[in-house]
Amino acid sequence: MRVLVVDDDPGVAETVRRMLVAEGWVVDVAHDGRTGLEKASTDGFDVVVLDIMMPGLNGYEVVRQLRRAGNWTPVLMLTAKDGEYDQADAFDFGADDYLTKPFSFVVLIARLRALVRRGAPARPTVLTAGSLTVDPAAHLARRGETELTLTPREFGVLEYLMRRKGEVATKAEILRAVWDVNFHGDENVVEVYISYLRRRIDTPFGCKAIETIRGVGYRLAADGG
């Protein structure tokens, strides 16, 4: 099995490389995001181990560009960033697994084997509503030919509404789907993000995709507005 280790810490990268080689893996190493992206894009690895904070390109951008290019090689993020939003962002951008440093090598090997057994996932269905399209795995949204710049939270709200296009979603339902299940803040945060989305996906294009159903919630028009 061929694995690419991308980490800007030479000590960590070499330790992981030696341990994987001892397990019989063929290992290549890159010490920055751009080199890692180039190798992952061209060299046909079975799995990629990817740090987040690196020079050149960070790990989020590396995995995002891989997915946008149609490269579905399994990616495990191996990082010191242990926040729940860090993990959520990694998965939003297309990572398949997440392990924090310091880590157990036994657990790392077990997770890599599991990813390799599953193999590269099939490209997920692109969600469409008229001229509006969302590719969840590539974390890419477009209005016609124009790529939309969205934050991870905005993207999450849009994806949820796209999956339920033509249906009414309440604020509570959107919160449960996009925010943490233990979120206890004001439901009106959903209204704020709906406003942000309208400025990005509707207003510049003269469209009205997101409808407000007073006293109930929001609905994304099946025809994309």
CSV table of C-alpha atoms in Angstrom, one decimal:
chain,number,residue,atom,x,y,z
A,1,MET,CA,0.0,0.0,0.0
A,2,ARG,CA,1.3,3.5,-0.9
A,3,VAL,CA,0.8,6.3,1.5
A,4,LEU,CA,1.8,10.0,1.2
A,5,VAL,CA,2.7,11.8,4.5
A,6,VAL,CA,2.4,15.6,4.3
A,7,ASP,CA,3.7,17.4,7.4
A,8,ASP,CA,6.0,20.4,7.7
A,9,ASP,CA,7.6,19.0,10.9
A,10,PRO,CA,10.5,16.9,9.7
A,11,GLY,CA,10.6,15.0,13.0
A,12,VAL,CA,7.0,14.0,12.9
A,13,ALA,CA,7.1,13.2,9.2
A,14,GLU,CA,10.1,11.0,9.6
A,15,THR,CA,8.7,9.2,12.6
A,16,VAL,CA,5.5,8.4,10.8
A,17,ARG,CA,7.4,7.3,7.7
A,18,ARG,CA,9.6,4.9,9.6
A,19,MET,CA,6.7,3.4,11.5
A,20,LEU,CA,4.7,2.9,8.3
A,21,VAL,CA,7.7,1.4,6.4
A,22,ALA,CA,8.1,-1.1,9.3
A,23,GLU,CA,4.5,-2.1,8.7
A,24,GLY,CA,5.3,-2.8,5.0
A,25,TRP,CA,3.9,0.4,3.5
A,26,VAL,CA,5.5,2.3,0.7
A,27,VAL,CA,5.8,5.9,1.9
A,28,ASP,CA,6.5,9.2,0.3
A,29,VAL,CA,6.9,12.5,2.2
A,30,ALA,CA,6.2,16.1,1.5
A,31,HIS,CA,7.0,19.0,3.9
A,32,ASP,CA,4.7,21.7,2.5
A,33,GLY,CA,1.2,21.9,1.1
A,34,ARG,CA,2.0,22.7,-2.5
A,35,THR,CA,4.4,19.8,-2.8
A,36,GLY,CA,1.9,17.6,-1.1
A,37,LEU,CA,-0.8,18.6,-3.5
A,38,GLU,CA,1.4,18.0,-6.5
A,39,LYS,CA,2.3,14.5,-5.3
A,40,ALA,CA,-1.2,13.6,-4.2
A,41,SER,CA,-2.5,14.7,-7.6
A,42,THR,CA,-0.1,12.7,-9.8
A,43,ASP,CA,1.4,9.7,-7.9
A,44,GLY,CA,-1.6,7.4,-7.3
A,45,PHE,CA,-1.5,6.9,-3.5
A,46,ASP,CA,-3.8,4.6,-1.6
A,47,VAL,CA,-4.2,7.1,1.3
A,48,VAL,CA,-2.9,10.5,2.3
A,49,VAL,CA,-1.9,11.6,5.8
A,50,LEU,CA,-2.2,15.4,5.9
A,51,ASP,CA,-1.2,18.0,8.5
A,52,ILE,CA,-3.3,21.2,8.6
A,53,MET,CA,-1.0,24.1,9.5
A,54,MET,CA,1.7,24.2,6.8
A,55,PRO,CA,3.6,26.7,4.6
A,56,GLY,CA,2.4,27.2,1.1
A,57,LEU,CA,-1.0,25.7,1.3
A,58,ASN,CA,-2.7,24.6,4.5
A,59,GLY,CA,-4.2,21.1,4.7
A,60,TYR,CA,-7.7,22.4,4.3
A,61,GLU,CA,-6.8,23.9,1.0
A,62,VAL,CA,-4.9,20.8,-0.2
A,63,VAL,CA,-7.9,18.5,0.4
A,64,ARG,CA,-10.3,21.1,-1.0
A,65,GLN,CA,-8.3,21.3,-4.3
A,66,LEU,CA,-8.0,17.5,-4.5
A,67,ARG,CA,-11.7,17.1,-4.3
A,68,ARG,CA,-12.4,19.9,-6.7
A,69,ALA,CA,-10.1,18.1,-9.2
A,70,GLY,CA,-12.1,14.9,-8.8
A,71,ASN,CA,-9.4,13.1,-6.7
A,72,TRP,CA,-11.1,11.0,-4.1
A,73,THR,CA,-8.0,9.4,-2.5
A,74,PRO,CA,-8.9,8.9,1.2
A,75,VAL,CA,-7.3,11.6,3.4
A,76,LEU,CA,-6.6,11.4,7.1
A,77,MET,CA,-5.9,14.7,8.8
A,78,LEU,CA,-3.1,14.4,11.4
A,79,THR,CA,-2.9,17.6,13.3
A,80,ALA,CA,-2.4,19.3,16.7
A,81,LYS,CA,-5.6,21.3,16.1
A,82,ASP,CA,-8.1,19.7,18.3
A,83,GLY,CA,-11.1,22.0,18.3
A,84,GLU,CA,-14.5,20.7,17.2
A,85,TYR,CA,-14.8,23.4,14.5
A,86,ASP,CA,-11.3,22.5,13.2
A,87,GLN,CA,-12.6,18.9,12.7
A,88,ALA,CA,-15.9,20.1,11.2
A,89,ASP,CA,-14.1,22.3,8.7
A,90,ALA,CA,-11.8,19.4,7.7
A,91,PHE,CA,-14.7,17.1,7.0
A,92,ASP,CA,-16.6,19.9,5.2
A,93,PHE,CA,-13.6,20.4,2.9
A,94,GLY,CA,-13.5,16.7,2.1
A,95,ALA,CA,-11.3,14.9,4.6
A,96,ASP,CA,-12.3,11.3,5.4
A,97,ASP,CA,-10.8,11.0,9.0
A,98,TYR,CA,-9.2,13.1,11.6
A,99,LEU,CA,-6.6,12.3,14.3
A,100,THR,CA,-5.0,14.7,16.8
A,101,LYS,CA,-1.4,14.9,17.9
A,102,PRO,CA,-0.1,13.4,20.1
A,103,PHE,CA,-1.5,10.2,18.6
A,104,SER,CA,-1.3,6.5,19.1
A,105,PHE,CA,0.6,4.8,16.2
A,106,VAL,CA,-1.6,1.7,16.7
A,107,VAL,CA,-4.7,3.8,16.2
A,108,LEU,CA,-3.2,5.6,13.2
A,109,ILE,CA,-2.4,2.3,11.4
A,110,ALA,CA,-5.9,0.9,12.2
A,111,ARG,CA,-7.6,4.0,10.8
A,112,LEU,CA,-5.4,4.0,7.7
A,113,ARG,CA,-6.2,0.4,7.0
A,114,ALA,CA,-9.9,1.1,7.4
A,115,LEU,CA,-9.7,3.9,4.9
A,116,VAL,CA,-7.8,1.8,2.4
A,117,ARG,CA,-10.3,-1.1,2.8
A,118,ARG,CA,-13.1,1.3,1.9
A,119,GLY,CA,-11.1,2.8,-1.0
A,120,ALA,CA,-11.7,6.1,-2.7
A,121,PRO,CA,-15.4,6.9,-2.4
A,122,ALA,CA,-17.6,7.4,-5.4
A,123,ARG,CA,-18.1,11.0,-6.4
A,124,PRO,CA,-21.3,12.2,-4.5
A,125,THR,CA,-24.2,13.6,-6.4
A,126,VAL,CA,-24.1,17.3,-7.2
A,127,LEU,CA,-27.2,19.0,-5.8
A,128,THR,CA,-29.0,21.3,-8.3
A,129,ALA,CA,-31.8,23.8,-8.2
A,130,GLY,CA,-32.1,25.7,-11.5
A,131,SER,CA,-28.8,27.5,-12.1
A,132,LEU,CA,-27.7,26.9,-8.5
A,133,THR,CA,-25.4,23.8,-7.9
A,134,VAL,CA,-23.7,22.5,-4.8
A,135,ASP,CA,-21.0,19.8,-4.8
A,136,PRO,CA,-20.8,18.7,-1.1
A,137,ALA,CA,-17.6,16.7,-1.3
A,138,ALA,CA,-15.7,19.3,-3.3
A,139,HIS,CA,-17.2,22.0,-1.1
A,140,LEU,CA,-18.0,23.9,-4.2
A,141,ALA,CA,-21.1,26.0,-5.0
A,142,ARG,CA,-22.0,27.8,-8.2
A,143,ARG,CA,-24.6,30.1,-9.6
A,144,GLY,CA,-24.5,29.3,-13.3
A,145,GLU,CA,-20.8,29.5,-14.2
A,146,THR,CA,-19.9,31.7,-11.3
A,147,GLU,CA,-18.2,30.1,-8.3
A,148,LEU,CA,-19.7,31.3,-5.0
A,149,THR,CA,-17.4,32.1,-2.1
A,150,LEU,CA,-19.0,30.8,1.1
A,151,THR,CA,-17.9,30.2,4.6
A,152,PRO,CA,-18.2,26.6,5.9
A,153,ARG,CA,-21.3,27.5,7.9
A,154,GLU,CA,-22.9,29.3,5.0
A,155,PHE,CA,-22.1,26.3,2.8
A,156,GLY,CA,-23.7,24.0,5.4
A,157,VAL,CA,-26.9,25.9,5.5
A,158,LEU,CA,-27.1,26.0,1.7
A,159,GLU,CA,-26.4,22.3,1.4
A,160,TYR,CA,-29.1,21.5,3.9
A,161,LEU,CA,-31.7,23.7,2.1
A,162,MET,CA,-30.6,22.2,-1.3
A,163,ARG,CA,-31.2,18.7,0.0
A,164,ARG,CA,-34.7,19.7,1.0
A,165,LYS,CA,-35.4,22.0,-1.9
A,166,GLY,CA,-39.1,22.8,-2.3
A,167,GLU,CA,-39.7,21.9,1.4
A,168,VAL,CA,-39.9,24.2,4.4
A,169,ALA,CA,-37.1,23.8,7.0
A,170,THR,CA,-37.6,25.4,10.4
A,171,LYS,CA,-34.9,27.2,12.2
A,172,ALA,CA,-34.6,24.4,14.8
A,173,GLU,CA,-34.1,21.8,12.0
A,174,ILE,CA,-31.4,23.9,10.4
A,175,LEU,CA,-29.7,24.4,13.7
A,176,ARG,CA,-29.7,20.6,14.4
A,177,ALA,CA,-28.3,19.9,10.9
A,178,VAL,CA,-25.6,22.5,10.6
A,179,TRP,CA,-24.7,23.6,14.1
A,180,ASP,CA,-23.5,21.4,16.9
A,181,VAL,CA,-26.3,19.3,18.5
A,182,ASN,CA,-25.5,20.9,21.8
A,183,PHE,CA,-25.9,24.4,20.5
A,184,HIS,CA,-28.0,26.4,23.0
A,185,GLY,CA,-27.8,29.9,21.5
A,186,ASP,CA,-30.4,32.1,19.9
A,187,GLU,CA,-32.2,30.5,16.9
A,188,ASN,CA,-32.1,33.8,15.2
A,189,VAL,CA,-28.5,33.0,14.3
A,190,VAL,CA,-30.1,31.1,11.4
A,191,GLU,CA,-31.8,34.3,10.2
A,192,VAL,CA,-28.4,36.0,10.2
A,193,TYR,CA,-26.9,33.2,8.0
A,194,ILE,CA,-29.9,33.2,5.7
A,195,SER,CA,-29.3,36.9,5.2
A,196,TYR,CA,-25.6,36.2,4.4
A,197,LEU,CA,-26.5,33.6,1.9
A,198,ARG,CA,-29.0,35.7,0.1
A,199,ARG,CA,-26.3,38.3,-0.5
A,200,ARG,CA,-24.1,35.7,-2.1
A,201,ILE,CA,-26.4,33.4,-4.0
A,202,ASP,CA,-29.4,35.7,-4.9
A,203,THR,CA,-28.8,39.4,-4.8
A,204,PRO,CA,-25.9,39.6,-7.3
A,205,PHE,CA,-27.8,37.5,-9.8
A,206,GLY,CA,-31.3,39.0,-9.4
A,207,CYS,CA,-32.6,35.7,-8.0
A,208,LYS,CA,-34.8,34.8,-5.0
A,209,ALA,CA,-33.9,31.2,-4.2
A,210,ILE,CA,-34.5,31.3,-0.4
A,211,GLU,CA,-38.0,32.1,0.6
A,212,THR,CA,-39.1,33.1,4.1
A,213,ILE,CA,-42.2,31.2,5.3
A,214,ARG,CA,-43.4,33.5,8.1
A,215,GLY,CA,-43.8,31.8,11.4
A,216,VAL,CA,-42.4,28.5,10.1
A,217,GLY,CA,-39.0,28.8,8.5
A,218,TYR,CA,-37.3,28.8,5.1
A,219,ARG,CA,-37.7,27.1,1.7
A,220,LEU,CA,-35.3,26.9,-1.2
A,221,ALA,CA,-37.2,27.2,-4.5
A,222,ALA,CA,-36.9,24.0,-6.5
A,223,ASP,CA,-36.1,26.1,-9.6
A,224,GLY,CA,-33.3,28.0,-7.8
A,225,GLY,CA,-35.3,31.2,-7.8
